Amino acid sequence: MNYSLSDFDFDLPDALIAQTALPDRTASRLLHVDGERLLDRQFPDILEQLQAGDVLVFNDTRVLKARFFGVKETGGKVQLLVERILSNTEENRCVLVQMRASKAPLVGSKIRLADAFDVTVGERVGEFFTLHFPNDIFTLLDTYGRLPLPPYIEHDADDFDEHRYQTVYSRVPGAVAAPTAGLHFDEALLQRCRDKGITLAYVTLHVGAGTFQPVRTENLSEHVMHSEWYTVPQETVDLIRAAKAAGRQVVAVGTTSMRALESASQSGSLQAGSDDTCLFITPGYVFKTVDRLITNFHLPKSTLMMLVSAFAGYERVKQAYAHAIAQQYRFFSYGDAMLLTNTSGKDHA
């Protein structure tokens, strides 16, 4: 079946969009999609669904304090979101940004950020601008930037968000959005996984702001997928191969871990390495590495709705979302989770 954009639309009451995170990371609910059954669980129940030897694959990216307010030389105000760090050497400290301004700044002009330091405007790259920073980019972001919460969250990030919108295992700075399925794990739950003999493995994918962009073309083949950088270490490849050889399952924690693993599997088998990925997964795609997926509930008409529908079956996901809305699950980044099983290439549910 050929799907169109409108096939991935649904009505979501605003009240179900989680505006704040629960204080206890593991207190969220888990909708377990088990064949034709929809089982309402609590997130720590995930342990009962995993066996010794299974591999949980986490995305260890860390969210940058990527949002800035600034002033142009002309006095005009700008808002910036750092999308990606392009270079951070002494010779060239350059970032790619989304910019909101009444008038686009001129190449070579200066912008004062956070009333603290000046950046120089470089060339435009499509919808983005390049900016040249005066000193170490990570230090300036961490000192003066603000944590960028998703556009559907209506408050500015506070101290609670700066803790809660990072996974407890984040370690590689570079994302502008959190890999939110991982927000449900705390250190105690991770230790319980280890104690059960479950293997914990890591990939890195720096989530870009494009993850929040709706698809705007009814014909999905016309959509241009945003690019994100990922790395899959050899150690993770070895752990996954060993699990597969032993008949165990590979469980991606979040769509970003999934995207990294599947991007690194395009040759037919999982390969270690780093690259940019523009992989756009829609129903009909056959997954090569991942057996199960832990994921949050996604936006209507989003590429992530298409990904989970490709993974677990379009009709099955549609039914699961209807159930989640009826049962008042919390949606999006600070919301609840679901557990899905790969049915791609096996059925058309």
CSV table of C-alpha atoms in Angstrom, one decimal:
chain,number,residue,atom,x,y,z
A,1,MET,CA,0.0,0.0,0.0
A,2,ASN,CA,1.2,3.5,-0.8
A,3,TYR,CA,0.7,5.8,2.1
A,4,SER,CA,0.2,9.6,2.0
A,5,LEU,CA,0.9,12.3,4.6
A,6,SER,CA,-2.8,12.4,5.7
A,7,ASP,CA,-2.6,8.7,6.7
A,8,PHE,CA,-0.4,9.7,9.6
A,9,ASP,CA,-2.6,12.5,11.0
A,10,PHE,CA,-4.7,12.1,14.1
A,11,ASP,CA,-6.5,14.4,16.6
A,12,LEU,CA,-4.8,14.8,19.9
A,13,PRO,CA,-6.3,16.8,22.7
A,14,ASP,CA,-4.0,19.5,23.9
A,15,ALA,CA,-4.4,18.3,27.5
A,16,LEU,CA,-2.5,15.1,26.6
A,17,ILE,CA,0.6,16.9,25.6
A,18,ALA,CA,2.9,16.6,28.6
A,19,GLN,CA,4.2,20.0,29.5
A,20,THR,CA,6.4,19.0,32.4
A,21,ALA,CA,8.3,15.8,33.2
A,22,LEU,CA,7.3,13.6,36.1
A,23,PRO,CA,9.7,14.0,39.0
A,24,ASP,CA,10.4,10.2,39.1
A,25,ARG,CA,11.8,9.2,35.7
A,26,THR,CA,10.4,5.7,36.0
A,27,ALA,CA,6.9,6.7,37.0
A,28,SER,CA,5.7,6.9,33.4
A,29,ARG,CA,3.3,4.4,31.9
A,30,LEU,CA,4.2,1.9,29.2
A,31,LEU,CA,1.8,0.8,26.5
A,32,HIS,CA,3.0,-2.7,25.4
A,33,VAL,CA,1.9,-3.6,21.9
A,34,ASP,CA,2.0,-7.4,22.1
A,35,GLY,CA,0.6,-8.8,18.8
A,36,GLU,CA,-3.1,-7.9,18.8
A,37,ARG,CA,-3.1,-7.1,22.5
A,38,LEU,CA,-2.6,-3.6,24.0
A,39,LEU,CA,-1.3,-3.9,27.6
A,40,ASP,CA,-1.3,-1.0,30.0
A,41,ARG,CA,1.8,-1.3,32.1
A,42,GLN,CA,4.2,0.9,34.2
A,43,PHE,CA,7.6,1.7,32.7
A,44,PRO,CA,9.6,-0.5,35.2
A,45,ASP,CA,7.6,-3.5,33.9
A,46,ILE,CA,10.0,-3.3,30.9
A,47,LEU,CA,12.3,-5.5,32.9
A,48,GLU,CA,9.8,-8.4,32.7
A,49,GLN,CA,9.8,-8.1,28.9
A,50,LEU,CA,13.6,-8.4,28.5
A,51,GLN,CA,15.7,-11.6,28.9
A,52,ALA,CA,19.3,-12.1,29.9
A,53,GLY,CA,21.5,-11.6,26.8
A,54,ASP,CA,19.2,-9.1,25.2
A,55,VAL,CA,20.9,-5.9,24.2
A,56,LEU,CA,19.4,-2.5,25.1
A,57,VAL,CA,20.9,0.1,22.7
A,58,PHE,CA,20.9,3.7,24.1
A,59,ASN,CA,21.8,7.0,22.4
A,60,ASP,CA,24.3,8.7,24.6
A,61,THR,CA,24.1,12.2,23.0
A,62,ARG,CA,23.8,15.2,25.3
A,63,VAL,CA,21.6,18.2,24.6
A,64,LEU,CA,23.5,21.4,24.1
A,65,LYS,CA,22.4,24.7,25.6
A,66,ALA,CA,21.7,25.8,22.1
A,67,ARG,CA,19.2,28.6,22.3
A,68,PHE,CA,20.4,32.2,22.3
A,69,PHE,CA,18.9,35.7,22.1
A,70,GLY,CA,21.0,38.4,20.5
A,71,VAL,CA,21.2,41.8,18.9
A,72,LYS,CA,22.4,42.7,15.5
A,73,GLU,CA,24.7,45.7,14.9
A,74,THR,CA,21.6,47.5,13.6
A,75,GLY,CA,19.9,47.0,16.9
A,76,GLY,CA,17.5,44.4,15.6
A,77,LYS,CA,16.7,41.4,17.8
A,78,VAL,CA,17.4,37.8,16.8
A,79,GLN,CA,16.6,34.4,18.2
A,80,LEU,CA,19.1,31.6,17.4
A,81,LEU,CA,19.1,27.8,17.7
A,82,VAL,CA,22.4,26.1,17.2
A,83,GLU,CA,21.6,23.1,14.9
A,84,ARG,CA,25.1,21.7,14.6
A,85,ILE,CA,28.7,22.4,15.4
A,86,LEU,CA,30.6,22.3,12.1
A,87,SER,CA,34.1,23.0,13.4
A,88,ASN,CA,35.6,23.8,16.8
A,89,THR,CA,39.3,24.3,16.0
A,90,GLU,CA,41.3,27.4,16.9
A,91,GLU,CA,41.4,28.3,13.2
A,92,ASN,CA,37.7,27.8,12.6
A,93,ARG,CA,34.9,27.8,15.3
A,94,CYS,CA,31.8,27.6,13.2
A,95,VAL,CA,28.2,26.6,13.9
A,96,LEU,CA,25.0,26.1,11.8
A,97,VAL,CA,22.0,27.9,13.2
A,98,GLN,CA,18.3,28.5,12.7
A,99,MET,CA,17.7,32.2,13.0
A,100,ARG,CA,14.6,34.3,13.6
A,101,ALA,CA,15.0,37.9,12.7
A,102,SER,CA,12.9,40.6,11.1
A,103,LYS,CA,15.6,41.0,8.4
A,104,ALA,CA,18.4,38.6,7.6
A,105,PRO,CA,21.8,39.8,8.8
A,106,LEU,CA,24.5,40.5,6.2
A,107,VAL,CA,27.5,38.2,5.7
A,108,GLY,CA,30.4,39.6,7.8
A,109,SER,CA,28.2,41.5,10.3
A,110,LYS,CA,28.3,40.9,14.0
A,111,ILE,CA,25.7,39.7,16.4
A,112,ARG,CA,25.9,40.1,20.1
A,113,LEU,CA,24.7,37.0,21.9
A,114,ALA,CA,23.4,36.9,25.5
A,115,ASP,CA,25.0,40.3,26.0
A,116,ALA,CA,28.2,38.5,26.5
A,117,PHE,CA,30.1,37.9,23.2
A,118,ASP,CA,30.1,38.6,19.5
A,119,VAL,CA,29.8,36.2,16.6
A,120,THR,CA,30.4,36.9,12.9
A,121,VAL,CA,27.7,36.0,10.3
A,122,GLY,CA,29.0,33.6,7.6
A,123,GLU,CA,27.4,32.2,4.5
A,124,ARG,CA,23.8,30.9,4.3
A,125,VAL,CA,23.3,27.2,3.9
A,126,GLY,CA,19.7,26.7,2.7
A,127,GLU,CA,17.4,27.7,5.5
A,128,PHE,CA,20.3,27.9,7.9
A,129,PHE,CA,23.0,30.5,8.7
A,130,THR,CA,26.7,29.9,9.7
A,131,LEU,CA,28.1,31.8,12.6
A,132,HIS,CA,31.8,32.1,13.6
A,133,PHE,CA,32.4,32.0,17.4
A,134,PRO,CA,35.3,33.8,19.1
A,135,ASN,CA,36.3,31.0,21.5
A,136,ASP,CA,35.6,27.4,22.3
A,137,ILE,CA,32.0,26.7,21.2
A,138,PHE,CA,31.1,24.2,23.9
A,139,THR,CA,32.3,26.5,26.7
A,140,LEU,CA,30.3,29.5,25.3
A,141,LEU,CA,27.2,27.4,24.8
A,142,ASP,CA,27.4,25.9,28.3
A,143,THR,CA,28.1,29.3,29.9
A,144,TYR,CA,25.6,31.5,28.1
A,145,GLY,CA,23.2,29.3,26.1
A,146,ARG,CA,19.7,28.1,27.2
A,147,LEU,CA,18.4,24.6,27.0
A,148,PRO,CA,16.1,24.3,24.0
A,149,LEU,CA,12.8,22.6,24.9
A,150,PRO,CA,10.6,21.3,22.1
A,151,PRO,CA,8.2,23.9,20.5
A,152,TYR,CA,5.1,22.3,21.9
A,153,ILE,CA,6.3,22.8,25.5
A,154,GLU,CA,5.0,26.2,26.6
A,155,HIS,CA,7.5,27.2,29.3
A,156,ASP,CA,11.1,28.2,29.2
A,157,ALA,CA,13.6,25.7,30.5
A,158,ASP,CA,14.3,26.0,34.2
A,159,ASP,CA,16.7,24.2,36.5
A,160,PHE,CA,14.4,21.1,36.7
A,161,ASP,CA,14.4,20.9,32.9
A,162,GLU,CA,18.2,21.2,32.7
A,163,HIS,CA,18.4,18.0,34.7
A,164,ARG,CA,15.3,16.2,33.5
A,165,TYR,CA,15.6,16.9,29.7
A,166,GLN,CA,18.9,15.0,29.7
A,167,THR,CA,19.3,11.2,30.0
A,168,VAL,CA,21.2,10.0,33.0
A,169,TYR,CA,23.8,8.4,30.6
A,170,SER,CA,24.3,11.3,28.2
A,171,ARG,CA,27.9,12.0,27.6
A,172,VAL,CA,28.6,13.3,24.1
A,173,PRO,CA,27.4,16.9,23.6
A,174,GLY,CA,25.9,17.7,20.2
A,175,ALA,CA,22.1,17.4,20.2
A,176,VAL,CA,19.4,20.1,20.2
A,177,ALA,CA,16.7,17.7,21.3
A,178,ALA,CA,16.8,14.9,23.8
A,179,PRO,CA,16.5,11.2,22.8
A,180,THR,CA,13.3,11.1,24.9
A,181,ALA,CA,12.7,7.3,25.3
A,182,GLY,CA,15.8,7.3,27.4
A,183,LEU,CA,14.4,9.8,29.8
A,184,HIS,CA,12.4,7.0,31.5
A,185,PHE,CA,15.6,5.2,32.7
A,186,ASP,CA,17.2,6.2,36.0
A,187,GLU,CA,20.4,4.7,37.4
A,188,ALA,CA,18.6,2.2,39.6
A,189,LEU,CA,16.6,0.8,36.6
A,190,LEU,CA,19.8,0.6,34.5
A,191,GLN,CA,21.4,-1.4,37.3
A,192,ARG,CA,18.4,-3.7,37.6
A,193,CYS,CA,18.9,-4.4,33.8
A,194,ARG,CA,22.5,-5.2,34.4
A,195,ASP,CA,21.7,-7.5,37.3
A,196,LYS,CA,19.3,-9.4,35.1
A,197,GLY,CA,22.1,-10.0,32.6
A,198,ILE,CA,20.8,-7.5,30.0
A,199,THR,CA,23.6,-6.0,27.9
A,200,LEU,CA,23.7,-2.2,27.7
A,201,ALA,CA,25.2,-0.8,24.5
A,202,TYR,CA,25.5,2.7,23.1
A,203,VAL,CA,25.4,4.7,19.9
A,204,THR,CA,25.6,8.4,19.4
A,205,LEU,CA,23.1,10.3,17.2
A,206,HIS,CA,23.0,14.1,17.6
A,207,VAL,CA,19.3,14.9,17.3
A,208,GLY,CA,18.6,18.0,15.2
A,209,ALA,CA,15.7,20.4,15.4
A,210,GLY,CA,14.4,18.8,12.2
A,211,THR,CA,13.0,16.0,14.3
A,212,PHE,CA,10.1,18.4,15.2
A,213,GLN,CA,9.4,19.5,11.7
A,214,PRO,CA,6.2,18.2,10.2
A,215,VAL,CA,6.2,16.7,6.7
A,216,ARG,CA,4.6,19.2,4.4
A,217,THR,CA,4.3,17.1,1.2
A,218,GLU,CA,1.2,14.8,0.8
A,219,ASN,CA,3.4,12.7,-1.5
A,220,LEU,CA,5.9,11.2,0.9
A,221,SER,CA,8.5,10.6,-1.8
A,222,GLU,CA,8.8,14.4,-2.2
A,223,HIS,CA,9.9,14.9,1.4
A,224,VAL,CA,13.5,15.9,2.0
A,225,MET,CA,14.7,14.3,5.2
A,226,HIS,CA,16.8,16.3,7.6
A,227,SER,CA,20.4,15.1,8.2
A,228,GLU,CA,21.8,14.0,11.5
A,229,TRP,CA,25.3,12.8,12.5
A,230,TYR,CA,25.7,9.4,14.1
A,231,THR,CA,28.4,7.0,15.2
A,232,VAL,CA,28.1,3.3,15.9
A,233,PRO,CA,31.2,1.9,17.9
A,234,GLN,CA,32.7,-1.4,17.0
A,235,GLU,CA,32.1,-2.5,20.6
A,236,THR,CA,28.3,-2.1,20.1
A,237,VAL,CA,28.5,-4.0,16.8
A,238,ASP,CA,30.2,-6.9,18.5
A,239,LEU,CA,27.7,-7.0,21.3
A,240,ILE,CA,24.8,-7.0,18.9
A,241,ARG,CA,26.3,-9.7,16.7
A,242,ALA,CA,26.9,-11.9,19.8
A,243,ALA,CA,23.3,-11.4,20.9
A,244,LYS,CA,22.0,-12.2,17.5
A,245,ALA,CA,24.1,-15.4,17.3
A,246,ALA,CA,22.7,-16.4,20.7
A,247,GLY,CA,19.1,-15.9,19.6
A,248,ARG,CA,18.7,-12.8,21.8
A,249,GLN,CA,16.9,-9.6,20.8
A,250,VAL,CA,18.2,-6.1,20.0
A,251,VAL,CA,16.0,-3.5,21.7
A,252,ALA,CA,16.5,0.1,20.5
A,253,VAL,CA,15.8,2.7,23.2
A,254,GLY,CA,14.2,5.4,21.1
A,255,THR,CA,13.9,6.2,17.4
A,256,THR,CA,17.3,7.9,17.4
A,257,SER,CA,19.1,4.7,18.4
A,258,MET,CA,17.0,2.9,15.8
A,259,ARG,CA,17.9,5.5,13.1
A,260,ALA,CA,21.6,5.1,13.9
A,261,LEU,CA,21.5,1.3,13.9
A,262,GLU,CA,19.5,1.1,10.7
A,263,SER,CA,21.6,3.8,9.0
A,264,ALA,CA,24.7,1.7,9.8
A,265,SER,CA,23.0,-1.4,8.5
A,266,GLN,CA,22.3,-0.2,4.9
A,267,SER,CA,24.9,-2.6,3.5
A,268,GLY,CA,22.7,-5.5,4.8
A,269,SER,CA,24.5,-6.0,8.1
A,270,LEU,CA,25.5,-3.7,10.9
A,271,GLN,CA,28.8,-1.9,10.4
A,272,ALA,CA,30.8,0.3,12.8
A,273,GLY,CA,31.5,3.9,11.8
A,274,SER,CA,30.4,7.5,11.7
A,275,ASP,CA,28.4,9.4,9.0
A,276,ASP,CA,25.6,11.7,8.3
A,277,THR,CA,22.2,10.1,7.8
A,278,CYS,CA,19.2,11.2,5.8
A,279,LEU,CA,17.5,7.8,6.2
A,280,PHE,CA,13.7,8.3,5.8
A,281,ILE,CA,11.8,5.2,7.0
A,282,THR,CA,8.2,4.7,5.8
A,283,PRO,CA,6.0,1.6,5.7
A,284,GLY,CA,7.5,-1.0,3.4
A,285,TYR,CA,11.0,-0.6,4.8
A,286,VAL,CA,12.3,-3.9,6.2
A,287,PHE,CA,14.4,-3.4,9.4
A,288,LYS,CA,17.8,-5.1,9.4
A,289,THR,CA,19.0,-5.0,13.0
A,290,VAL,CA,16.4,-3.9,15.5
A,291,ASP,CA,13.9,-6.5,17.0
A,292,ARG,CA,12.0,-4.3,19.5
A,293,LEU,CA,11.6,-0.6,20.1
A,294,ILE,CA,11.0,1.5,23.2
A,295,THR,CA,9.6,4.9,22.1
A,296,ASN,CA,7.5,7.8,23.2
A,297,PHE,CA,4.3,8.9,21.4
A,298,HIS,CA,5.0,11.1,18.4
A,299,LEU,CA,3.5,14.1,16.6
A,300,PRO,CA,0.9,13.7,13.9
A,301,LYS,CA,2.3,13.8,10.4
A,302,SER,CA,5.8,13.4,11.6
A,303,THR,CA,8.5,11.2,10.2
A,304,LEU,CA,8.6,9.4,13.5
A,305,MET,CA,5.0,8.3,13.1
A,306,MET,CA,6.0,6.9,9.8
A,307,LEU,CA,9.0,5.1,11.3
A,308,VAL,CA,7.0,3.4,14.1
A,309,SER,CA,4.3,2.4,11.6
A,310,ALA,CA,6.9,0.9,9.4
A,311,PHE,CA,8.3,-1.0,12.4
A,312,ALA,CA,5.2,-2.4,14.1
A,313,GLY,CA,2.5,-2.2,11.3
A,314,TYR,CA,0.4,0.8,10.3
A,315,GLU,CA,-3.0,-0.5,11.5
A,316,ARG,CA,-1.5,-1.8,14.8
A,317,VAL,CA,0.1,1.6,15.5
A,318,LYS,CA,-3.1,3.4,14.6
A,319,GLN,CA,-5.0,1.2,17.1
A,320,ALA,CA,-2.4,1.7,19.8
A,321,TYR,CA,-2.5,5.5,19.4
A,322,ALA,CA,-6.3,5.5,19.6
A,323,HIS,CA,-6.1,3.4,22.8
A,324,ALA,CA,-3.4,5.7,24.3
A,325,ILE,CA,-5.6,8.7,23.7
A,326,ALA,CA,-8.7,7.0,25.1
A,327,GLN,CA,-6.7,6.0,28.2
A,328,GLN,CA,-5.2,9.5,28.5
A,329,TYR,CA,-1.5,8.6,28.1
A,330,ARG,CA,0.9,11.5,28.2
A,331,PHE,CA,2.3,12.4,24.7
A,332,PHE,CA,5.5,13.6,23.2
A,333,SER,CA,8.9,14.3,24.8
A,334,TYR,CA,7.9,14.4,28.5
A,335,GLY,CA,5.2,11.8,28.0
A,336,ASP,CA,4.7,8.1,28.4
A,337,ALA,CA,6.3,5.2,26.4
A,338,MET,CA,5.4,2.3,24.3
A,339,LEU,CA,7.1,-1.1,23.6
A,340,LEU,CA,6.8,-2.3,20.0
A,341,THR,CA,8.0,-5.4,18.1
A,342,ASN,CA,9.3,-5.5,14.6
A,343,THR,CA,6.8,-6.9,12.1
A,344,SER,CA,8.3,-5.4,9.0
A,345,GLY,CA,8.5,-7.9,6.2
A,346,LYS,CA,6.3,-10.3,8.2
A,347,ASP,CA,2.8,-8.9,8.0
A,348,HIS,CA,0.8,-5.9,6.9
A,349,ALA,CA,-1.0,-5.2,10.2
